[in-house]
Short mmCIF file of C-alpha atoms in Angstrom, two decimals:
data_model
loop_
_atom_site.label_atom_id
_atom_site.label_comp_id
_atom_site.label_asym_id
_atom_site.label_seq_id
_atom_site.Cartn_x
_atom_site.Cartn_y
_atom_site.Cartn_z
CA MET A 20 -20.42 10.14 3.51
CA PRO A 21 -19.92 12.07 0.28
CA GLU A 22 -17.11 10.89 -1.98
CA ASN A 23 -15.46 14.33 -1.84
CA ASP A 24 -14.87 14.35 1.93
CA PRO A 25 -11.28 13.43 2.84
CA TRP A 26 -10.57 10.47 5.12
CA GLU A 27 -7.70 8.29 6.28
CA TYR A 28 -7.35 4.86 7.91
CA THR A 29 -4.28 3.08 9.29
CA LEU A 30 -4.14 -0.65 9.94
CA TYR A 31 -1.21 -1.76 12.10
CA ILE A 32 -0.19 -5.28 11.19
CA PRO A 33 2.16 -7.85 12.69
CA ASN A 34 4.90 -9.57 10.75
CA ASP A 35 2.61 -12.38 9.63
CA PRO A 36 1.88 -13.72 6.11
CA ARG A 37 -1.86 -13.55 6.92
CA ALA A 38 -1.49 -9.75 7.12
CA VAL A 39 -1.77 -9.54 3.32
CA THR A 40 -5.24 -11.14 3.33
CA VAL A 41 -6.36 -9.08 6.33
CA SER A 42 -5.16 -5.91 4.61
CA ARG A 43 -6.92 -6.72 1.32
CA ARG A 44 -10.22 -7.48 3.05
CA THR A 45 -9.99 -4.38 5.23
CA LEU A 46 -9.25 -2.19 2.21
CA ARG A 47 -12.19 -3.72 0.28
CA LEU A 48 -14.51 -2.91 3.19
CA ILE A 49 -13.21 0.66 3.53
CA LEU A 50 -13.60 1.43 -0.18
CA THR A 51 -17.02 -0.20 -0.38
CA MET A 52 -18.27 1.75 2.63
CA HIS A 53 -17.03 5.00 1.04
CA GLY A 54 -18.72 4.29 -2.30
CA LEU A 55 -15.46 3.66 -4.17
CA ILE A 56 -16.21 0.11 -5.32
CA ARG A 57 -14.84 0.91 -8.81
CA LEU A 58 -11.34 1.21 -7.31
CA VAL A 59 -11.47 -1.96 -5.19
CA ASP A 60 -9.88 -4.52 -7.52
CA THR A 61 -6.88 -2.42 -8.48
CA ALA A 62 -6.48 -1.02 -4.96
CA GLU A 63 -6.52 -4.54 -3.48
CA LEU A 64 -3.82 -5.69 -5.90
CA LEU A 65 -1.64 -2.69 -5.11
CA ALA A 66 -2.13 -2.97 -1.34
CA ALA A 67 -1.33 -6.69 -1.45
CA GLU A 68 1.99 -5.99 -3.19
CA LEU A 69 2.95 -3.21 -0.77
CA VAL A 70 1.98 -5.14 2.37
CA SER A 71 3.55 -8.32 1.05
CA ASN A 72 6.87 -6.52 0.63
CA ALA A 73 6.55 -5.05 4.13
CA VAL A 74 5.89 -8.36 5.91
CA ARG A 75 7.66 -11.00 3.80
CA HIS A 76 11.03 -9.36 3.38
CA LYS A 77 11.35 -7.48 6.67
CA LYS A 78 11.37 -8.29 10.36
CA GLY A 79 9.09 -6.39 12.69
CA PRO A 80 5.75 -4.65 12.49
CA ALA A 81 4.22 -2.90 9.49
CA ALA A 82 1.23 -0.72 8.73
CA LEU A 83 -1.15 -0.10 5.84
CA ARG A 84 -2.38 3.46 5.39
CA VAL A 85 -5.25 4.37 3.07
CA ARG A 86 -6.09 8.02 2.39
CA TRP A 87 -8.66 9.72 0.16
CA VAL A 88 -8.16 13.40 -0.64
CA ALA A 89 -9.42 15.44 -3.61
CA GLY A 90 -10.36 12.42 -5.74
CA VAL A 91 -7.07 10.59 -5.20
CA LEU A 92 -6.67 7.34 -3.27
CA ARG A 93 -3.23 6.92 -1.68
CA ILE A 94 -2.30 3.46 -0.44
CA GLY A 95 0.92 3.01 1.48
CA ALA A 96 2.77 0.48 3.57
CA TRP A 97 5.22 1.29 6.34
CA ASP A 98 7.88 -1.12 7.53
CA ALA A 99 10.75 -0.79 10.00
CA ASP A 100 13.53 -1.27 7.43
CA PRO A 101 14.94 2.13 6.37
CA ARG A 102 16.63 0.74 3.24
CA PRO A 103 15.09 1.71 -0.12
CA PRO A 104 12.83 -0.84 -1.81
CA GLU A 105 14.24 -2.97 -4.59
CA PRO A 106 13.93 -1.05 -7.88
CA PRO A 107 11.10 -2.34 -10.07
CA GLY A 108 12.14 -5.02 -12.52
CA GLU A 109 10.37 -5.60 -15.80
CA PHE A 110 6.76 -6.61 -15.31
CA GLY A 111 6.40 -10.29 -16.21
CA VAL A 112 10.10 -11.12 -15.94
CA MET A 113 10.63 -14.14 -13.70
CA GLU A 114 13.17 -12.70 -11.25
CA GLU A 115 13.02 -13.06 -7.49
CA GLY A 116 12.97 -9.34 -6.62
CA GLY A 117 11.32 -6.24 -8.03
CA ARG A 118 8.25 -7.83 -9.69
CA GLY A 119 5.80 -6.51 -7.10
CA LEU A 120 6.94 -2.92 -7.52
CA ALA A 121 6.89 -3.36 -11.29
CA MET A 122 3.22 -4.25 -10.94
CA VAL A 123 2.65 -1.24 -8.69
CA GLN A 124 4.41 0.98 -11.24
CA ALA A 125 2.29 -0.47 -14.07
CA CYS A 126 -1.09 -0.21 -12.30
CA ALA A 127 -0.82 2.96 -10.21
CA ASP A 128 -1.01 6.53 -11.48
CA LEU A 129 1.98 7.45 -9.32
CA TRP A 130 4.18 5.68 -6.77
CA GLY A 131 7.20 6.38 -4.61
CA TRP A 132 8.82 5.85 -1.26
CA GLN A 133 10.27 7.92 1.54
CA PRO A 134 12.40 7.19 4.58
CA LEU A 135 10.66 7.77 7.90
CA ALA A 136 11.94 8.61 11.37
CA ARG A 137 8.99 9.54 13.53
CA GLY A 138 8.59 9.16 17.29
CA GLY A 139 11.70 6.99 17.55
CA ASN A 140 10.44 4.67 14.77
CA ARG A 141 12.66 4.29 11.74
CA GLY A 142 11.72 2.73 8.47
CA LYS A 143 10.24 3.60 5.12
CA PHE A 144 6.85 4.30 3.60
CA VAL A 145 6.17 2.94 0.10
CA TRP A 146 3.04 4.43 -1.48
CA CYS A 147 1.01 4.58 -4.66
CA GLU A 148 -1.93 6.63 -5.90
CA LEU A 149 -5.06 5.94 -7.93
CA GLY A 150 -7.21 8.73 -9.32
CA ALA A 151 -11.00 8.46 -9.24
CA ALA A 152 -11.28 8.88 -13.02
#
């Protein structure tokens, strides 16, 4: 499949600490199969932080969504908690909260979050983007 064709995958995950490893390995396989191996290491790190926040700090199911459109990889994690994520702390500061999003902010080209209410499901979607360049 040519690198320019858009695609999207969603992995629904239970509230389970093993979900982070499953998500990382699934993302690695997706990117490798689409010829985007150069993005794998950074994408895995970002996905691990997003999924970790979704399953470690929340109760209920979560999902990882990976989308490629126009040379931009968007990685996002949905969880059932509608509250905003903790604001990013300083990267490298040893505080309990906010370090993961500080890493996302430092490594991604762009990141954000949005509340979701779709099909009776409430929650939020925290996402980040990596450009192909």
